[in-house]
Amino acid sequence: MSSLIVEIPQGKLQGKESKSILNGQKYYSFLGIPYAKPPIGDLRFQAPQPSEKWEGVYDATFDRDACTQKDLAPPQAYSGSENCLFLSVDILQLPNEVRVPKAVIVFIHGGGFSNGSASQDIYSSDYLIQHDIILVRFNFRQHVLGFLNLGLPECPGNAGLKDQTLAMKWVKENITHFGGNPDNVTLFGISSGASSVHYHILSPPSKGLFKKAIIQSGSALSAWALTLDPKDKARKLGETFGFKGGSDQDLLNFLKKQTAEELTGHVMEMIENLMKEHPEKGINIPFAPSVEEIKEGAFLPELPHKLLKTPDPLPIIYGVDEKEGVMAFFIHQNKIWDLLKTDFSIVLKQYFDIDSARLPEVSAKVKEFYFGDKEIGPDTADHLIDLFSDIFFYQLYEPIEFVIDSSTPPYVYEFTYSGGLNFVKHMLSAIIKLDKGACHADEQGYLFYSPKMFPNPTLEGDDLAVIQNITELWTNFAKTGKPSDESIWSPSTSNQPRYLNINRTLELQEGNVYGTRLKFFRNLLEPVAKPYNAQWAVSTLKTGVIQKLTMNPKKMVQ
């Protein structure tokens, strides 16, 4: 144990030896490393500050606290603390044994910008580490503590995303001490973690901190990934505390006096109130990334669509799961059938700002396409899941389309495997039954060993084959920018769209994910709708202009 010491500029770290559940292989973990000062007191709601040096040897053999949060599902327990800005590094070889610096993968966890952490209980690197990469995971501030935006110097917004940027800077400056290559970093995330990755591609402060990206089931254009009215949400939060009014500064001073646990609890109360006011929206995420008023040092100075200018030529993997809509269906399930029978357009209005004159016509066509003459109800749940899946992918397809004719066209995949380690399907199994297909973020269970979710996984047969397939693809991409030989998986272009079907076997498919359904959805909606979370959408790289989605889709504006 005493030999597992790595020295970085902040001080010495004592790591621990781990053993992979996959094959018994030894690897080394350095857990709970502080990358920022605790964001407490006057630092609450502000951008993070780099951690200070320490004396002696820091014990990096165990995970520290997650960031303050409360479970969405019963028993809705509190966990974590404000002193939570820690990261972990997993390596296969000790630094003094490394001859050629290793490729680095930096992972951003999901959780709707409200929950989650980077702990080994959920994201153990046993499966990925076998491919001799370095894996970095980190915590970042959640919900109001990470995303309150009052447009003030003491509360400019997006603190949680700025935490992520600082963690990535830490990697850039320190990963050589672990045998890593700071010039070969791949950023990788699932769900809201994927949206975070896409934000970093767009955000000026994150430029140059990574070379490749893997975006799984989310983007900066996802409807739930942006708060359009952050000050209104802040006021609503204050109201749950009994705040009677005053200036933005008064509100900030008031919220600073509340405990982290009180803030977390009142955010949950606010979510419940929003669900009662807008049941069609399911779980409303009130505190998510938002555009910043103070432009100097801003993480998000403009709407995501406006930042979708010609991007850096990054190699990117984009992907979704076969049944993405299961998560949305789960969120809505208790009320969705009555809502749809009363007003079917409600499912479209949740995600798109559709021209009101065309809304009845559009809703009727969508209903006919997905349900035909079948009655809307629990017996047609699969049809509704398909609709939600298509809405979800529609919001991801735009960033794919934007880079599809760039110098580095994207790799696109669909994860379709249903086995013993499907992560979210297992998590929701007591609430909703899905016999076939993979739902939102299910591939997570084949990328990470999760002792909390699957304490004794059966690592054999098809499950093992999927683990080996997907971890090899992801780590090959991290090392070289190519996940495989092109005969197995080649990039998608506008002239030849294609995607990899990831299952027990790997099959390269021609066309787009959700093929005919995506075509129907785009042809119907693009002339009459714009995404819920922004006013702009992209045409193509070739034209170099932005297309406003109005009644006339061909009207172009600079």
XYZ file of C-alpha atoms in Angstrom:
558
model
C 0.000 0.000 0.000
C 2.781 2.447 0.879
C 4.133 2.321 -2.686
C 0.850 3.583 -4.128
C 1.784 7.229 -3.730
C 1.527 9.769 -6.521
C 2.704 13.343 -6.083
C 0.922 16.216 -7.822
C 1.468 19.976 -7.327
C -1.151 20.076 -4.522
C 0.610 17.326 -2.564
C 1.024 13.565 -2.201
C -1.818 11.081 -2.750
C -2.138 7.629 -1.219
C -4.044 5.331 -3.573
C -5.331 1.798 -3.212
C -5.138 -1.434 -5.137
C -8.394 -2.646 -6.675
C -9.285 -5.900 -8.384
C -11.552 -6.150 -11.411
C -14.672 -8.251 -10.938
C -14.447 -9.020 -14.651
C -11.171 -10.941 -14.694
C -9.431 -10.414 -11.357
C -6.956 -8.004 -12.915
C -5.273 -5.538 -10.559
C -5.695 -1.813 -11.074
C -5.112 1.245 -8.929
C -7.568 3.857 -7.703
C -7.010 7.348 -6.333
C -10.367 8.402 -4.915
C -11.854 11.584 -3.518
C -9.155 13.986 -4.722
C -10.184 17.626 -4.132
C -10.052 19.592 -7.381
C -11.694 22.741 -5.995
C -12.163 24.550 -2.712
C -15.374 23.578 -0.919
C -18.087 25.825 -2.441
C -19.473 26.893 0.912
C -20.152 30.212 2.612
C -19.474 33.094 0.264
C -18.428 30.617 -2.469
C -21.918 29.105 -2.671
C -23.473 29.705 -6.140
C -20.173 31.038 -7.501
C -17.716 29.579 -9.996
C -15.359 27.090 -8.314
C -11.866 27.990 -7.191
C -8.923 25.577 -7.558
C -8.075 23.468 -4.526
C -5.232 24.458 -2.251
C -2.134 22.470 -1.366
C -2.122 20.102 1.590
C 0.540 18.909 3.993
C 1.526 15.283 4.338
C -0.074 12.449 2.382
C -3.730 12.748 1.374
C -5.716 9.544 1.863
C -7.180 8.832 -1.591
C -8.395 5.323 -0.791
C -12.115 6.081 -0.439
C -14.866 8.165 -2.050
C -15.897 11.405 -0.401
C -19.346 12.946 -0.214
C -21.577 13.352 -3.220
C -23.013 16.822 -3.783
C -26.149 17.552 -1.765
C -29.224 15.915 -3.280
C -32.441 14.111 -2.489
C -33.668 10.935 -4.144
C -36.502 11.436 -6.616
C -38.010 8.067 -5.729
C -39.056 6.836 -2.268
C -37.763 7.010 0.396
C -36.488 10.361 -0.969
C -33.533 10.380 1.404
C -31.021 13.208 1.583
C -27.401 12.483 0.792
C -24.158 14.324 0.219
C -22.853 17.690 1.350
C -21.707 21.005 -0.103
C -18.084 19.960 0.351
C -18.269 17.628 -2.628
C -15.951 18.746 -5.433
C -13.823 15.623 -5.668
C -12.575 13.475 -8.508
C -11.101 10.000 -8.871
C -8.462 8.513 -11.143
C -8.221 4.809 -12.046
C -5.084 3.424 -13.712
C -3.975 -0.021 -14.832
C -0.245 0.588 -14.423
C 1.637 2.519 -11.774
C 3.031 5.767 -13.212
C 6.669 4.665 -12.893
C 5.869 1.648 -15.079
C 4.343 3.671 -17.927
C 6.562 4.084 -20.974
C 4.042 5.630 -23.377
C 1.470 8.050 -21.883
C -2.016 6.563 -21.775
C -5.238 7.775 -23.390
C -7.531 9.428 -20.838
C -11.311 9.140 -20.571
C -13.116 11.733 -18.452
C -16.642 10.664 -17.514
C -19.567 12.972 -16.588
C -22.383 11.232 -14.738
C -26.079 11.738 -15.451
C -28.986 12.451 -13.152
C -30.971 15.291 -14.701
C -28.619 17.955 -13.258
C -30.284 17.111 -9.936
C -28.880 13.798 -8.707
C -25.955 11.431 -8.982
C -22.281 11.230 -8.167
C -19.107 9.692 -9.539
C -18.719 7.107 -6.773
C -17.323 3.618 -7.268
C -20.629 2.221 -6.003
C -22.156 3.157 -9.365
C -19.263 3.786 -11.752
C -16.519 1.312 -10.997
C -14.047 1.089 -13.884
C -13.629 -2.706 -13.821
C -14.898 -3.158 -17.403
C -13.195 -0.203 -19.093
C -9.850 -0.410 -17.312
C -9.016 -3.779 -18.915
C -8.268 -1.857 -22.136
C -5.405 0.065 -20.520
C -6.804 3.575 -20.449
C -6.963 6.057 -17.573
C -10.460 6.852 -16.296
C -11.347 10.062 -14.452
C -14.726 10.613 -12.741
C -15.850 13.664 -10.772
C -18.685 15.198 -8.772
C -20.234 18.555 -9.606
C -22.878 20.674 -7.906
C -26.514 19.709 -8.496
C -29.913 21.476 -8.826
C -30.124 24.971 -7.285
C -26.649 24.742 -5.754
C -25.181 24.154 -9.192
C -27.539 26.063 -11.477
C -29.070 29.056 -9.682
C -28.710 32.027 -12.054
C -29.597 35.531 -10.834
C -27.358 37.393 -13.260
C -25.262 38.758 -10.384
C -21.463 38.618 -9.964
C -21.998 36.446 -6.873
C -24.453 34.198 -8.733
C -23.811 34.320 -12.509
C -25.171 30.816 -13.194
C -23.938 27.403 -14.378
C -21.723 26.761 -11.364
C -22.164 23.013 -11.904
C -20.879 23.210 -15.480
C -18.020 25.424 -14.334
C -17.176 22.726 -11.775
C -16.887 20.330 -14.699
C -14.594 22.687 -16.606
C -12.334 23.081 -13.583
C -12.165 19.290 -13.184
C -11.128 19.028 -16.838
C -8.450 21.698 -16.274
C -7.228 19.625 -13.335
C -6.891 16.658 -15.689
C -5.010 18.766 -18.229
C -2.548 19.918 -15.561
C -2.150 16.758 -13.473
C -2.832 13.608 -15.465
C 0.808 13.235 -16.527
C 1.596 12.368 -12.898
C -0.612 9.280 -13.318
C 0.897 8.258 -16.650
C -1.772 9.930 -18.764
C -1.505 11.949 -21.952
C -3.078 15.420 -21.430
C -3.254 15.837 -25.197
C -5.348 12.699 -25.694
C -8.428 13.243 -23.516
C -11.895 11.973 -24.437
C -14.918 13.500 -22.727
C -17.764 11.060 -22.246
C -21.229 11.288 -20.681
C -24.674 9.696 -20.501
C -28.069 11.445 -20.318
C -27.557 14.864 -18.655
C -23.875 13.923 -18.648
C -24.140 13.714 -22.448
C -25.803 17.130 -22.517
C -22.894 18.385 -20.434
C -20.398 16.972 -22.947
C -22.223 18.745 -25.766
C -22.209 21.976 -23.762
C -18.434 21.694 -23.399
C -18.094 21.332 -27.166
C -19.988 24.632 -27.513
C -18.601 26.518 -24.497
C -15.654 28.918 -24.971
C -14.005 28.195 -21.567
C -13.789 24.462 -22.345
C -11.951 24.805 -25.656
C -8.752 22.794 -25.810
C -9.425 20.691 -22.715
C -10.340 17.532 -24.659
C -9.830 16.104 -28.138
C -12.741 13.676 -28.599
C -16.273 13.258 -27.282
C -18.825 10.488 -26.700
C -22.421 11.732 -26.354
C -24.939 9.119 -25.159
C -28.656 9.906 -25.031
C -28.610 13.654 -24.566
C -27.453 16.971 -26.002
C -27.451 20.675 -25.226
C -30.579 20.866 -27.401
C -32.588 18.403 -25.317
C -35.712 20.133 -24.004
C -34.869 19.304 -20.397
C -31.247 20.502 -20.671
C -31.856 24.258 -20.592
C -33.720 26.626 -18.274
C -35.097 29.540 -20.266
C -36.337 31.595 -17.302
C -33.791 31.089 -14.495
C -34.783 34.178 -12.512
C -38.438 33.144 -12.536
C -37.441 29.709 -11.234
C -35.329 31.358 -8.527
C -38.322 33.463 -7.467
C -40.544 30.401 -7.317
C -37.979 28.695 -5.100
C -37.909 31.715 -2.810
C -41.698 31.562 -2.559
C -41.554 28.001 -1.234
C -39.461 29.381 1.639
C -41.848 32.279 2.218
C -39.647 34.934 0.595
C -41.980 37.904 0.195
C -40.176 39.849 -2.490
C -37.306 42.216 -3.041
C -34.391 42.614 -5.411
C -32.371 39.798 -6.972
C -29.650 40.614 -4.455
C -32.155 40.297 -1.614
C -33.208 36.888 -2.923
C -29.580 35.757 -3.194
C -28.835 36.883 0.357
C -31.949 35.060 1.541
C -31.030 31.790 -0.214
C -27.476 31.943 1.111
C -28.871 31.777 4.635
C -30.658 28.473 4.025
C -28.952 25.165 4.670
C -28.048 22.939 1.733
C -30.558 20.364 2.962
C -33.322 22.965 3.165
C -32.546 24.176 -0.352
C -32.614 20.625 -1.652
C -35.921 19.870 0.037
C -37.555 23.015 -1.284
C -36.342 22.251 -4.806
C -38.215 18.950 -4.525
C -41.298 20.811 -3.276
C -40.965 23.186 -6.225
C -40.766 20.242 -8.647
C -43.928 18.779 -7.134
C -45.722 22.121 -7.535
C -44.615 22.426 -11.142
C -45.866 18.911 -11.835
C -49.289 19.871 -10.447
C -49.367 23.060 -12.525
C -48.104 21.367 -15.696
C -48.820 17.628 -15.488
C -48.171 17.289 -19.221
C -44.482 18.012 -18.606
C -43.907 15.198 -16.152
C -40.863 15.908 -13.983
C -39.877 19.503 -14.621
C -36.190 20.279 -14.031
C -36.258 23.863 -12.734
C -32.512 24.253 -12.240
C -30.501 23.295 -15.295
C -27.987 25.155 -17.489
C -29.049 28.644 -18.584
C -27.732 31.561 -20.622
C -25.619 33.915 -18.525
C -26.173 37.684 -18.439
C -22.607 38.408 -17.362
C -20.666 37.552 -20.503
C -17.117 37.812 -19.170
C -16.058 34.289 -18.225
C -19.502 32.938 -19.070
C -19.796 29.213 -19.688
C -22.937 29.708 -21.781
C -22.985 33.243 -23.222
C -25.753 32.487 -25.752
C -28.442 29.925 -26.474
C -26.979 26.553 -27.490
C -28.352 26.862 -31.024
C -26.509 30.120 -31.531
C -23.256 28.492 -30.421
C -23.679 25.785 -33.051
C -21.390 27.630 -35.405
C -18.839 25.596 -37.307
C -17.457 23.495 -34.453
C -13.932 22.364 -33.849
C -13.298 19.224 -35.935
C -13.667 16.848 -32.995
C -14.135 13.125 -33.504
C -17.518 12.394 -31.910
C -19.658 9.349 -31.157
C -23.388 10.093 -30.848
C -25.897 7.473 -29.797
C -29.281 6.548 -28.403
C -31.087 3.508 -27.086
C -33.830 1.639 -28.904
C -36.536 2.597 -26.415
C -35.409 6.044 -25.237
C -39.021 6.972 -24.621
C -39.388 4.578 -21.697
C -37.976 7.209 -19.344
C -40.391 9.886 -20.562
C -43.240 7.379 -20.427
C -42.281 6.464 -16.856
C -42.292 10.141 -15.867
C -45.756 10.662 -17.338
C -47.318 7.267 -16.789
C -49.749 7.944 -13.940
C -51.551 10.740 -15.778
C -50.558 10.510 -19.412
C -53.493 8.462 -20.690
C -56.179 10.806 -19.386
C -54.187 13.810 -20.596
C -53.823 12.397 -24.101
C -57.478 11.454 -24.369
C -58.413 14.996 -23.380
C -55.927 16.761 -25.636
C -53.456 14.735 -27.689
C -51.527 17.862 -28.680
C -50.311 18.146 -25.106
C -47.510 15.667 -25.795
C -46.194 17.879 -28.611
C -46.634 21.163 -26.763
C -44.421 19.844 -24.001
C -41.396 19.689 -26.287
C -42.073 22.028 -29.222
C -43.331 25.525 -29.815
C -45.691 24.726 -32.681
C -47.503 27.349 -34.714
C -50.934 27.437 -33.062
C -52.782 27.593 -36.368
C -51.227 24.315 -37.438
C -51.270 22.514 -34.090
C -54.588 20.615 -34.566
C -53.512 19.380 -38.003
C -50.059 18.338 -36.802
C -51.444 16.588 -33.710
C -53.951 14.638 -35.800
C -51.236 13.432 -38.166
C -48.960 12.391 -35.304
C -51.785 10.538 -33.599
C -52.677 8.712 -36.804
C -49.051 7.810 -37.571
C -48.259 6.371 -34.133
C -51.632 4.963 -33.033
C -53.639 4.470 -36.221
C -57.154 3.472 -35.251
C -56.076 1.940 -31.926
C -57.417 3.364 -28.706
C -54.940 5.357 -26.654
C -54.332 3.566 -23.382
C -52.076 1.116 -21.537
C -52.468 -1.468 -24.323
C -50.771 0.943 -26.733
C -47.898 1.863 -24.410
C -45.345 0.682 -26.989
C -46.707 3.205 -29.491
C -46.337 6.029 -27.005
C -42.824 4.899 -26.132
C -41.948 5.081 -29.842
C -43.328 8.619 -30.025
C -41.333 9.747 -27.005
C -38.239 7.996 -28.401
C -38.575 9.910 -31.654
C -39.055 13.230 -29.878
C -35.937 12.511 -27.850
C -33.845 11.543 -30.864
C -35.151 14.503 -32.870
C -33.479 16.765 -30.313
C -30.223 14.836 -30.643
C -30.286 14.566 -34.409
C -29.765 18.270 -35.030
C -26.220 18.326 -33.583
C -25.493 15.134 -35.526
C -26.683 16.775 -38.733
C -24.588 19.849 -38.061
C -21.297 17.927 -38.120
C -22.271 15.215 -40.578
C -20.458 16.889 -43.484
C -17.521 18.215 -41.473
C -13.939 17.023 -41.816
C -14.657 14.576 -38.994
C -18.154 13.149 -39.587
C -19.704 11.507 -36.526
C -20.013 7.884 -35.555
C -23.647 7.102 -34.716
C -25.019 4.100 -32.812
C -28.218 2.591 -31.483
C -28.002 0.344 -28.424
C -30.644 -2.390 -28.666
C -29.460 -5.144 -26.321
C -31.721 -6.360 -23.521
C -29.883 -8.434 -20.951
C -29.060 -8.762 -17.293
C -27.215 -5.443 -16.879
C -29.539 -2.944 -18.584
C -29.124 -0.130 -16.110
C -32.231 2.061 -16.206
C -34.548 -0.787 -17.178
C -33.439 -2.579 -14.013
C -33.874 0.595 -11.966
C -37.452 1.015 -13.210
C -38.355 -2.685 -13.215
C -40.637 -2.420 -10.189
C -42.591 0.387 -11.854
C -42.748 -0.401 -15.565
C -42.244 -3.662 -17.448
C -40.369 -3.621 -20.744
C -39.836 -7.056 -22.241
C -37.833 -6.073 -25.299
C -35.312 -3.442 -26.217
C -33.013 -1.136 -24.311
C -34.242 2.041 -22.667
C -32.578 5.347 -21.880
C -28.989 4.972 -20.570
C -29.202 1.165 -20.420
C -25.720 0.695 -21.939
C -24.273 2.208 -18.762
C -24.510 -1.221 -17.121
C -22.125 -2.662 -19.727
C -19.590 0.167 -19.493
C -19.339 0.326 -15.696
C -19.526 -2.240 -12.934
C -22.130 -0.963 -10.489
C -21.915 -2.769 -7.133
C -24.913 -0.816 -5.820
C -27.140 -1.789 -8.746
C -25.695 -5.196 -9.708
C -23.693 -6.482 -6.725
C -23.193 -9.967 -8.202
C -23.395 -9.704 -12.003
C -23.341 -12.879 -14.058
C -20.441 -12.057 -16.342
C -20.863 -14.657 -19.022
C -22.674 -15.331 -22.285
C -24.285 -12.450 -24.129
C -23.864 -9.970 -21.272
C -20.111 -10.539 -21.297
C -20.001 -10.262 -25.091
C -21.757 -6.878 -24.960
C -19.370 -5.660 -22.246
C -16.402 -6.625 -24.383
C -17.901 -5.106 -27.534
C -18.831 -1.719 -26.173
C -15.814 -1.186 -23.916
C -13.455 -2.062 -26.773
C -15.232 0.344 -29.131
C -15.177 3.188 -26.607
C -11.540 2.726 -25.600
C -10.333 2.279 -29.183
C -12.017 5.590 -29.950
C -10.333 7.207 -26.955
C -6.939 5.978 -28.075
C -7.128 6.648 -31.816
C -10.298 8.565 -32.700
C -11.637 5.462 -34.459
C -13.733 2.903 -32.578
C -12.968 0.058 -34.985
C -12.052 -0.919 -38.479
C -14.361 0.870 -40.937
C -15.814 -2.437 -42.053
C -17.309 -2.726 -38.556
C -18.218 0.921 -37.908
C -17.684 3.824 -40.266
C -18.803 7.453 -39.844
C -22.171 8.741 -40.996
C -22.366 11.319 -43.783
C -25.280 13.072 -45.453
C -24.654 11.079 -48.637
C -24.376 7.820 -46.766
C -26.042 7.919 -43.344
C -25.314 4.856 -41.242
C -25.246 3.714 -37.649
C -23.957 0.778 -35.624
C -26.534 -1.485 -34.002
C -24.872 -2.523 -30.732
C -26.247 -5.817 -29.494
C -24.794 -9.287 -28.876
C -23.234 -8.745 -32.277
C -22.339 -5.501 -34.061
C -24.221 -4.657 -37.248
C -23.571 -1.599 -39.395
C -26.933 -0.344 -40.664
C -27.600 1.964 -43.603
C -29.818 4.997 -43.008
C -30.697 6.866 -39.822
C -31.629 5.582 -36.390
C -35.435 5.258 -36.158
C -35.381 5.600 -39.985
C -38.914 6.065 -41.335
C -40.182 7.436 -38.028
C -37.496 10.120 -37.951
C -38.259 11.045 -41.560
C -41.966 11.404 -40.785
C -41.283 13.448 -37.689
C -38.892 15.841 -39.399
C -40.997 16.361 -42.500
C -44.067 17.103 -40.413
C -42.576 19.300 -37.705
C -39.736 21.284 -39.220
C -41.964 23.638 -41.238
C -44.167 24.506 -38.260
C -42.180 24.090 -35.055
C -39.067 25.130 -33.266
C -37.378 23.299 -30.395
C -38.871 24.007 -26.998
C -35.624 25.288 -25.521
C -34.517 27.779 -28.188
C -35.540 29.995 -31.070
C -33.124 28.725 -33.680
C -32.187 25.574 -35.511
C -29.396 24.732 -37.881
C -29.643 24.116 -41.590
C -26.366 22.626 -42.817
C -22.660 23.299 -42.723
C -22.631 23.728 -46.489
C -24.787 26.853 -46.438
C -23.042 28.362 -43.438
C -26.283 30.014 -42.319
C -28.935 29.407 -39.715
C -32.499 28.560 -40.607
C -35.363 29.832 -38.515
C -38.082 27.243 -38.224
C -41.183 29.183 -39.156
C -44.151 28.528 -41.376
C -41.741 28.947 -44.273
C -38.825 26.582 -43.636
C -36.878 27.944 -46.587
C -36.694 31.463 -45.260
C -33.037 31.945 -44.371
C -31.549 34.534 -42.044
C -27.951 35.324 -41.276
